Coordinates of C-alpha atoms in Angstrom, one line a residue:
Chain U
M157 CA 142.3 115.9 155.2
D158 CA 145.2 118.1 153.9
E159 CA 145.4 119.3 150.4
P160 CA 148.4 117.9 148.5
Q161 CA 151.6 119.8 148.8
D162 CA 152.4 122.0 145.8
E163 CA 155.2 119.9 144.5
L164 CA 152.8 117.0 144.1
E165 CA 150.3 118.9 141.9
A166 CA 150.0 118.2 138.3
D167 CA 152.1 120.6 136.2
A168 CA 151.8 121.8 132.7
D169 CA 153.6 118.9 131.1
E170 CA 151.3 116.3 132.7
P171 CA 150.1 114.1 129.9
G172 CA 146.4 113.4 129.9
E173 CA 143.5 115.6 130.8
P174 CA 142.5 116.6 134.3
P175 CA 139.7 114.3 135.5
D176 CA 136.1 115.5 135.3
F177 CA 135.2 115.2 138.9
D178 CA 131.8 116.9 138.4
A179 CA 130.8 114.0 136.1
L180 CA 131.1 111.4 138.9
T181 CA 128.2 110.0 140.8
S182 CA 128.1 111.9 144.1
A183 CA 129.6 110.0 147.1
E184 CA 126.2 110.2 148.9
E185 CA 124.6 108.4 146.0
V186 CA 127.4 105.9 145.5
V187 CA 127.1 104.5 149.1
R188 CA 123.3 104.1 148.8
G189 CA 121.4 101.6 146.7
E190 CA 119.1 102.6 143.9
R191 CA 115.9 101.3 145.3
T192 CA 113.6 101.8 148.3
R193 CA 114.3 98.2 149.3
D194 CA 118.1 99.0 149.4
D195 CA 117.5 101.9 151.7
F196 CA 115.4 99.8 154.1
F197 CA 117.8 96.8 153.9
D198 CA 120.8 99.2 154.7
A199 CA 118.9 100.6 157.6
A200 CA 118.1 97.1 158.9
L201 CA 121.7 96.1 158.7
G202 CA 122.7 99.1 160.8
L203 CA 120.3 98.2 163.6
D204 CA 122.7 97.0 166.2
S205 CA 120.3 98.1 168.9
P206 CA 116.4 98.1 168.9
A207 CA 114.8 100.9 166.9
T208 CA 111.3 102.0 166.2
A209 CA 109.7 102.3 162.7
S210 CA 110.1 106.1 162.8
E211 CA 113.8 105.8 163.6
V212 CA 114.2 103.3 160.8
A213 CA 112.2 105.7 158.5
D214 CA 114.8 108.4 159.3
L215 CA 117.7 106.0 158.6
A216 CA 116.2 105.0 155.3
G217 CA 115.3 108.5 154.3
R218 CA 111.7 107.2 153.6
G219 CA 108.2 107.5 155.2
V220 CA 107.2 105.9 158.4
D221 CA 104.3 103.9 156.8
A222 CA 106.8 102.3 154.3
A223 CA 109.1 101.7 157.3
R224 CA 106.4 99.7 159.1
E225 CA 105.6 97.7 156.0
Y226 CA 109.3 96.8 155.3
L227 CA 110.0 96.0 159.0
E228 CA 107.0 93.6 159.1
W229 CA 108.2 92.0 155.8
F230 CA 111.8 91.8 157.0
E231 CA 110.6 90.3 160.3
Q232 CA 108.8 87.5 158.3
L233 CA 111.9 86.9 156.3
G234 CA 114.0 86.8 159.5
I235 CA 116.2 89.8 158.6
V236 CA 115.2 91.7 161.7
T237 CA 113.6 90.5 165.0
L238 CA 110.8 92.2 166.9
V239 CA 112.3 93.2 170.3
T240 CA 109.4 95.0 172.0
E241 CA 105.7 95.1 171.1
S242 CA 104.6 98.6 172.2
P243 CA 106.2 100.6 170.8
A244 CA 107.3 98.0 168.2
T245 CA 111.1 98.0 168.0
Y246 CA 113.3 96.0 165.7
Q247 CA 116.9 94.8 165.7
R248 CA 119.1 93.3 163.1
N249 CA 118.9 89.5 163.2
Q250 CA 122.5 88.2 163.0
E251 CA 121.3 84.6 163.2
Y252 CA 119.5 85.1 159.8
L253 CA 122.6 86.6 158.2
N254 CA 124.7 83.8 159.5
W255 CA 122.3 81.2 158.2
R256 CA 122.3 82.9 154.8
R257 CA 126.2 82.8 154.7
V258 CA 126.2 79.1 155.7
Q259 CA 123.9 78.4 152.7
R260 CA 126.3 80.3 150.5
L261 CA 129.3 78.3 151.8
K262 CA 127.5 75.1 151.1
D263 CA 126.7 76.2 147.5
E264 CA 130.2 77.4 146.7
Y265 CA 132.5 74.9 148.3
T266 CA 132.9 71.2 148.6
S267 CA 133.3 69.5 152.0
D268 CA 137.0 69.1 151.5
E269 CA 137.4 72.8 150.7
L270 CA 135.4 73.7 153.8
L271 CA 137.6 71.5 155.9
V272 CA 140.7 73.2 154.7
L273 CA 139.2 76.6 155.5
L274 CA 138.1 75.3 158.9
K275 CA 141.6 74.0 159.7
R276 CA 143.1 77.4 158.9
E277 CA 140.7 79.3 161.0
T278 CA 141.0 76.9 163.9
E279 CA 144.8 77.4 163.9
R280 CA 144.3 81.1 164.0
E281 CA 141.9 80.8 166.9
E282 CA 144.4 78.5 168.8
G283 CA 147.0 81.2 168.3
F284 CA 144.8 83.7 170.1
T285 CA 143.9 81.3 172.8
D286 CA 147.6 80.8 173.5
Q287 CA 148.4 84.5 173.3
F288 CA 145.7 85.6 175.7
D289 CA 145.8 82.5 177.9
V290 CA 142.0 82.4 178.2
G291 CA 139.4 80.3 176.5
S292 CA 137.3 83.0 174.9
P293 CA 137.7 86.6 173.5
D294 CA 134.7 87.5 175.7
A295 CA 136.9 86.8 178.8
V296 CA 139.4 89.4 177.7
S297 CA 139.2 92.9 179.3
I298 CA 140.8 94.9 176.6
T299 CA 141.9 97.8 178.8
A300 CA 143.1 95.6 181.6
H301 CA 145.0 93.3 179.2
A302 CA 146.6 96.3 177.5
S303 CA 147.9 97.8 180.7
A304 CA 149.1 94.4 182.0
S305 CA 150.9 93.5 178.7
D306 CA 152.2 97.0 178.0
R307 CA 150.5 97.1 174.7
S308 CA 148.2 99.8 173.4
V309 CA 144.4 99.4 173.7
E310 CA 144.2 99.7 170.0
E311 CA 146.6 96.7 169.4
V312 CA 144.7 94.5 171.9
W313 CA 141.4 95.6 170.4
E314 CA 142.6 94.5 166.9
D315 CA 143.6 91.1 168.2
V316 CA 140.4 90.5 170.1
S317 CA 138.4 91.6 167.1
A318 CA 140.4 89.3 164.8
W319 CA 139.8 86.5 167.4
K320 CA 136.1 87.1 167.4
T321 CA 136.2 87.1 163.6
A322 CA 138.0 83.8 163.5
R323 CA 135.4 82.3 165.9
R324 CA 132.6 83.6 163.7
R325 CA 134.1 82.0 160.7
I326 CA 134.6 78.7 162.5
T327 CA 130.9 78.7 163.5
L328 CA 129.9 79.3 159.9
L329 CA 132.2 76.6 158.5
E330 CA 131.2 74.0 161.1
R331 CA 127.5 74.7 160.4
A332 CA 128.1 74.4 156.7
L333 CA 129.9 71.1 157.2
T334 CA 127.4 69.7 159.7
T335 CA 124.4 70.4 157.6
E336 CA 126.1 69.0 154.6
S337 CA 126.9 65.7 156.2
G338 CA 123.5 65.7 157.8
D339 CA 121.9 66.0 154.3
A340 CA 124.0 63.2 153.1
A341 CA 123.1 61.0 156.0
D342 CA 119.4 61.7 155.4
Q343 CA 119.8 60.7 151.8
R344 CA 121.5 57.5 152.8
T345 CA 118.8 56.7 155.3
A346 CA 116.1 57.4 152.7
V347 CA 117.8 54.9 150.3
Chain D
M101 CA 120.1 103.8 168.6
T102 CA 122.6 105.0 171.1
R103 CA 125.4 102.7 172.0
G104 CA 126.5 102.0 175.5
E105 CA 130.0 103.1 176.5
D106 CA 131.0 99.7 177.6
D107 CA 129.8 97.2 175.1
G108 CA 132.2 98.2 172.3
V109 CA 135.2 97.8 174.5
S110 CA 134.9 94.1 174.2
G111 CA 135.3 94.2 170.4
A112 CA 133.2 92.4 167.7
P113 CA 133.7 90.3 164.6
I114 CA 134.0 91.8 161.2
D115 CA 130.7 92.6 159.7
F116 CA 130.9 90.5 156.5
D117 CA 127.4 91.5 155.3
R118 CA 128.0 95.2 155.5
L119 CA 131.3 94.7 153.6
D120 CA 129.5 92.7 150.9
I121 CA 127.0 95.6 150.4
I122 CA 129.7 98.2 150.3
R123 CA 131.7 96.1 147.8
G124 CA 128.6 95.9 145.6
R125 CA 128.0 99.6 145.7
L126 CA 131.7 100.8 145.2
S127 CA 132.4 98.2 142.5
R128 CA 129.8 99.9 140.3
D129 CA 131.5 103.3 140.7
E130 CA 134.0 104.6 138.3
R131 CA 136.3 106.0 141.0
F132 CA 137.7 102.5 141.6
V133 CA 139.4 100.1 139.2
R134 CA 139.5 97.1 141.6
I135 CA 138.1 96.0 145.0
D136 CA 140.0 93.2 146.7
E137 CA 138.7 91.5 149.8
H138 CA 141.6 89.2 150.8
S139 CA 139.5 86.3 151.8
E140 CA 138.0 83.2 150.1
F141 CA 134.7 83.1 151.9
A142 CA 134.1 86.1 154.1
P143 CA 135.8 89.5 153.6
N144 CA 138.6 90.5 155.9
R145 CA 138.6 94.1 154.6
L146 CA 137.9 95.8 151.3
V147 CA 140.9 97.3 149.5
C148 CA 139.4 99.8 147.1
V149 CA 141.9 100.8 144.5
Y150 CA 141.4 104.3 142.9
D151 CA 141.6 104.8 139.2
N152 CA 145.0 106.5 138.4
R153 CA 143.3 109.0 136.2
F154 CA 142.4 111.0 139.3
Y155 CA 146.1 111.5 140.1
P156 CA 149.0 113.2 138.4
N157 CA 152.0 111.1 137.3
N158 CA 153.9 111.5 140.6
I159 CA 151.3 109.5 142.5
R160 CA 151.7 105.8 141.8
T161 CA 148.7 104.3 143.5
A162 CA 146.0 105.3 145.9
Q163 CA 143.5 103.1 147.8
L164 CA 140.9 103.1 150.6
E165 CA 140.9 100.1 153.0
I166 CA 137.5 99.5 154.7
V167 CA 136.9 97.4 157.8
W168 CA 133.5 97.4 159.6
F169 CA 132.6 95.5 162.7
E170 CA 129.2 94.2 163.9
N171 CA 129.0 96.7 166.8
G172 CA 129.4 99.6 164.4
D173 CA 133.1 100.2 164.9
F174 CA 135.2 100.8 161.8
T175 CA 138.5 101.8 160.4
L176 CA 138.9 103.5 157.1
H177 CA 142.5 103.9 155.9
Y178 CA 143.4 106.0 152.8
H179 CA 146.9 105.3 151.5
E180 CA 148.7 107.0 148.7
E181 CA 152.0 105.9 147.2
Q182 CA 154.0 108.8 145.8
D183 CA 157.4 108.6 144.0
T184 CA 159.4 108.9 147.2
E185 CA 156.8 109.3 150.0
T186 CA 153.6 107.9 151.2
F187 CA 150.5 109.6 152.5
D188 CA 148.1 108.0 155.0
H189 CA 145.0 109.2 156.7
R190 CA 142.6 107.1 158.9
W191 CA 139.1 107.6 160.1
D192 CA 138.4 105.4 163.1
R193 CA 135.7 104.3 165.6
H194 CA 137.1 101.9 168.2
P195 CA 138.4 101.9 171.7
S196 CA 141.9 103.4 172.2
D197 CA 143.9 104.9 174.9
H198 CA 145.1 107.8 172.8
N199 CA 141.8 109.4 171.7
T200 CA 138.0 109.2 172.0
R201 CA 136.2 106.4 170.3
D202 CA 135.6 108.5 167.2
H203 CA 138.9 109.9 165.9
I204 CA 141.1 110.7 163.0
H205 CA 144.8 110.0 162.4
P206 CA 145.6 112.8 159.9
G207 CA 148.0 112.7 157.0
P208 CA 150.7 112.7 155.9
D209 CA 151.6 109.8 158.2
A210 CA 148.4 109.1 160.2
L211 CA 150.1 110.1 163.5
T212 CA 149.1 108.6 166.8
P213 CA 147.6 110.1 168.9
G214 CA 145.3 111.6 166.3
E215 CA 142.5 114.1 166.6
D216 CA 139.2 113.4 168.5
A217 CA 136.3 113.6 166.1
S218 CA 132.5 113.0 165.9
H219 CA 131.7 110.8 162.9
P220 CA 128.1 110.4 161.6
A221 CA 126.0 107.6 163.3
D222 CA 124.9 106.1 159.9
W223 CA 127.6 103.9 158.3
R224 CA 126.7 105.2 154.8
D225 CA 127.3 108.8 156.0
V226 CA 130.6 107.8 157.4
L227 CA 131.7 106.2 154.1
S228 CA 130.5 109.1 152.0
M229 CA 132.2 111.6 154.3
A230 CA 135.5 109.7 153.6
L231 CA 134.9 109.6 149.9
V232 CA 134.2 113.3 149.8
E233 CA 137.4 114.2 151.7
I234 CA 139.5 112.0 149.4
E235 CA 137.9 113.6 146.4
E236 CA 138.7 117.1 147.8
R237 CA 142.4 116.0 148.0
Q238 CA 142.2 114.6 144.5
R239 CA 140.8 117.9 143.1
G240 CA 143.7 119.6 144.9
F241 CA 146.2 117.8 142.6
W242 CA 144.7 119.6 139.7
S243 CA 144.1 123.1 141.1
A244 CA 147.1 124.6 139.3

């Protein structure tokens, strides 16, 4: 990135002291957690394709024995799934992360609030369905759509990503609502 | 750990969980005064507002916008409001017809097409790379 142009630099009559950059926590440390567990959780979140314990150890900046232990623990918790046995490879378990977020939605919102959020996301999704004239973002070929619609690949990619995000949110909200009413129904049955 | 050339061209949802972790880490850091996520229940993007003490008076505000996707794609956008101008710089990983998947839209106005680049594979290294480059620019304001 370019250095600022001279006319932007602080001059002599600048009030206040120059900041002490050297006193800041280094960027490398800021983006990492403080504990071994954070390193392995970060590594697990980054596993968008199957990885071995030694690859995960590299990602975490920790030893391979610790990587094996954490992966086994994460697999029991559902954070990663075992993809192959020999060699053992693991991948991030998106289903678990979705489940965790659904629990959070149920804790933080009432059914009425969830319904309002769901309505908004559903309207967004309908907008994309109209715009692309197909039923699902997976049916869109980004490059083909870009050339056919005279838009840039980047613009179409942004819309398809936003569409997939809206669908992910709808799934989470619907699950939070379904399990909520399911619990209520169970309670009524029990009474 | 390598990613196929084709799978990312289909796009992916925003990675809410990765953004949650990033928000947690950056909100403990004194570089930023505020981190907004523009969503009630799952972040759209993180808007990380820099503390003004890193800038001279003629810079009004500066922020880093962070979006990450489940397939590892991302866009990091640094934006500076000066008295009369703006400065924008973007680090990207996503399909485009102007550059390779990894690319940079350099300042002052984040021009398209940008420059092809090779960003680190690990998301934490990508993020710290951007923070380091921003800090180098901030130091440049005080070099006189």
